[in-house]
mmCIF file of C-alpha atoms in Angstrom:
data_model
loop_
_atom_site.group_PDB
_atom_site.id
_atom_site.type_symbol
_atom_site.label_atom_id
_atom_site.label_comp_id
_atom_site.label_asym_id
_atom_site.label_seq_id
_atom_site.Cartn_x
_atom_site.Cartn_y
_atom_site.Cartn_z
ATOM 1 C CA MET A 1 -3.986 12.486 -9.302
ATOM 2 C CA GLN A 2 -3.346 15.476 -7.069
ATOM 3 C CA ASP A 3 -5.960 14.714 -4.150
ATOM 4 C CA ASP A 4 -3.998 12.414 -1.763
ATOM 5 C CA ASP A 5 -7.216 11.336 -0.579
ATOM 6 C CA GLU A 6 -8.910 9.584 -3.292
ATOM 7 C CA GLU A 7 -8.897 6.101 -3.427
ATOM 8 C CA LEU A 8 -7.150 4.006 -6.472
ATOM 9 C CA TRP A 9 -10.741 2.589 -7.770
ATOM 10 C CA GLU A 10 -11.986 6.075 -8.411
ATOM 11 C CA TYR A 11 -8.626 6.821 -10.766
ATOM 12 C CA ASN A 12 -10.311 3.532 -12.698
ATOM 13 C CA LEU A 13 -7.422 2.111 -11.714
ATOM 14 C CA MET A 14 -8.033 -1.574 -11.542
ATOM 15 C CA THR A 15 -5.783 -4.130 -10.483
ATOM 16 C CA ASP A 16 -2.207 -4.918 -12.155
ATOM 17 C CA SER A 17 -2.681 -1.684 -13.292
ATOM 18 C CA VAL A 18 0.157 0.294 -14.705
ATOM 19 C CA LEU A 19 1.115 3.653 -14.086
ATOM 20 C CA HIS A 20 3.250 5.826 -16.321
ATOM 21 C CA LEU A 21 4.307 8.780 -13.976
ATOM 22 C CA ILE A 22 5.875 11.920 -15.648
ATOM 23 C CA LYS A 23 6.479 14.989 -14.134
ATOM 24 C CA VAL A 24 5.879 18.601 -15.340
ATOM 25 C CA VAL A 25 8.091 21.311 -13.907
ATOM 26 C CA LEU A 26 5.754 24.563 -14.042
ATOM 27 C CA PRO A 27 7.616 27.975 -14.374
ATOM 28 C CA ASP A 28 7.184 28.723 -10.915
ATOM 29 C CA GLY A 29 9.065 25.730 -9.688
ATOM 30 C CA GLN A 30 6.335 24.086 -8.623
ATOM 31 C CA ALA A 31 5.331 20.211 -10.102
ATOM 32 C CA ILE A 32 2.426 18.651 -11.551
ATOM 33 C CA VAL A 33 2.220 14.781 -11.884
ATOM 34 C CA LEU A 34 0.847 13.393 -14.724
ATOM 35 C CA ASN A 35 -0.726 9.810 -15.330
ATOM 36 C CA VAL A 36 0.057 9.238 -19.533
ATOM 37 C CA GLU A 37 0.220 6.549 -22.009
ATOM 38 C CA PRO A 38 3.548 6.714 -23.557
ATOM 39 C CA VAL A 39 2.427 4.685 -26.581
ATOM 40 C CA CYS A 40 -0.891 6.326 -27.753
ATOM 41 C CA GLN A 41 -0.442 10.099 -26.493
ATOM 42 C CA THR A 42 0.831 12.750 -28.136
ATOM 43 C CA ILE A 43 2.594 15.989 -26.517
ATOM 44 C CA LYS A 44 -0.334 17.878 -26.655
ATOM 45 C CA ASP A 45 -2.356 15.365 -24.424
ATOM 46 C CA PRO A 46 -0.363 16.363 -21.427
ATOM 47 C CA LYS A 47 -0.635 19.947 -22.435
ATOM 48 C CA LYS A 48 -4.124 19.512 -22.321
ATOM 49 C CA MET A 49 -3.817 17.814 -18.414
ATOM 50 C CA VAL A 50 -1.588 20.699 -17.139
ATOM 51 C CA GLN A 51 -4.053 22.885 -18.449
ATOM 52 C CA SER A 52 -6.922 20.691 -16.498
ATOM 53 C CA ASP A 53 -4.854 20.594 -13.375
ATOM 54 C CA ALA A 54 -3.739 24.566 -13.631
ATOM 55 C CA PRO A 55 -6.334 26.256 -15.447
ATOM 56 C CA LYS A 56 -3.814 29.101 -15.479
ATOM 57 C CA PHE A 57 -2.010 27.034 -18.492
ATOM 58 C CA VAL A 58 -3.856 27.194 -21.572
ATOM 59 C CA ALA A 59 -2.823 24.079 -23.812
ATOM 60 C CA ASP A 60 -2.443 26.343 -26.925
ATOM 61 C CA GLY A 61 0.066 29.064 -24.730
ATOM 62 C CA ILE A 62 2.314 26.642 -23.424
ATOM 63 C CA GLU A 63 5.459 24.183 -24.611
ATOM 64 C CA LEU A 64 7.047 21.656 -22.936
ATOM 65 C CA VAL A 65 10.901 20.785 -22.727
ATOM 66 C CA PHE A 66 11.927 17.389 -22.708
ATOM 67 C CA CYS A 67 16.125 16.663 -22.567
ATOM 68 C CA GLY A 68 16.851 20.416 -23.637
ATOM 69 C CA LYS A 69 14.532 20.266 -26.725
ATOM 70 C CA LEU A 70 11.444 21.807 -27.461
ATOM 71 C CA LEU A 71 8.662 19.052 -28.297
ATOM 72 C CA LYS A 72 6.409 18.791 -31.541
ATOM 73 C CA ASP A 73 2.453 18.562 -30.178
ATOM 74 C CA GLU A 74 1.591 15.968 -32.890
ATOM 75 C CA ALA A 75 4.755 13.551 -31.957
ATOM 76 C CA THR A 76 3.649 10.422 -29.392
ATOM 77 C CA LEU A 77 5.443 10.636 -25.975
ATOM 78 C CA LEU A 78 6.921 7.473 -27.429
ATOM 79 C CA GLN A 79 8.749 8.843 -30.252
ATOM 80 C CA VAL A 80 10.329 11.588 -27.792
ATOM 81 C CA GLY A 81 11.570 8.701 -25.262
ATOM 82 C CA ILE A 82 9.805 10.014 -22.542
ATOM 83 C CA SER A 83 8.660 7.233 -20.313
ATOM 84 C CA SER A 84 7.872 6.472 -16.346
ATOM 85 C CA SER A 85 9.713 9.218 -14.270
ATOM 86 C CA SER A 86 10.199 11.883 -17.403
ATOM 87 C CA GLN A 87 10.596 15.142 -16.088
ATOM 88 C CA LEU A 88 9.357 17.965 -18.536
ATOM 89 C CA LYS A 89 10.066 21.684 -18.399
ATOM 90 C CA LEU A 90 7.012 23.684 -19.073
ATOM 91 C CA VAL A 91 7.406 26.979 -21.033
ATOM 92 C CA GLN A 92 4.845 29.467 -21.145
ATOM 93 C CA TYR A 93 4.768 32.487 -23.721
ATOM 94 C CA SER A 94 3.114 35.584 -24.373
ATOM 95 C CA SER A 95 0.960 35.644 -27.760
ATOM 96 C CA CYS A 96 2.406 39.019 -28.680
ATOM 97 C CA TRP A 97 5.743 38.229 -29.372
ATOM 98 C CA PHE A 98 5.769 34.205 -29.661
ATOM 99 C CA LEU A 99 4.856 32.969 -33.143
ATOM 100 C CA ARG A 100 5.756 29.332 -33.717
ATOM 101 C CA SER A 101 6.884 28.048 -36.870
ATOM 102 C CA VAL A 102 4.803 24.987 -38.601
#
């Protein structure tokens, strides 16, 4: 939802739709606003959305931080407390030195 010239119907939004907008702050300080579904989406979903909006950030090469905690991909947004107006921080790691424990 980055284009201010688009109409709401172009995003498949109907009357009485509820938007859950979160902000993801990129390493350069810019932010991307995403429309999410906290109940059913996992942390992996906004990572894919970021990749779609900013292709230089590959979903498998980034991590999201919320309230100082590194978020695990399999957790739902609701499980980690993310809701409308939440702000997450994106951290990009170099594959040469970062190895995520499973």
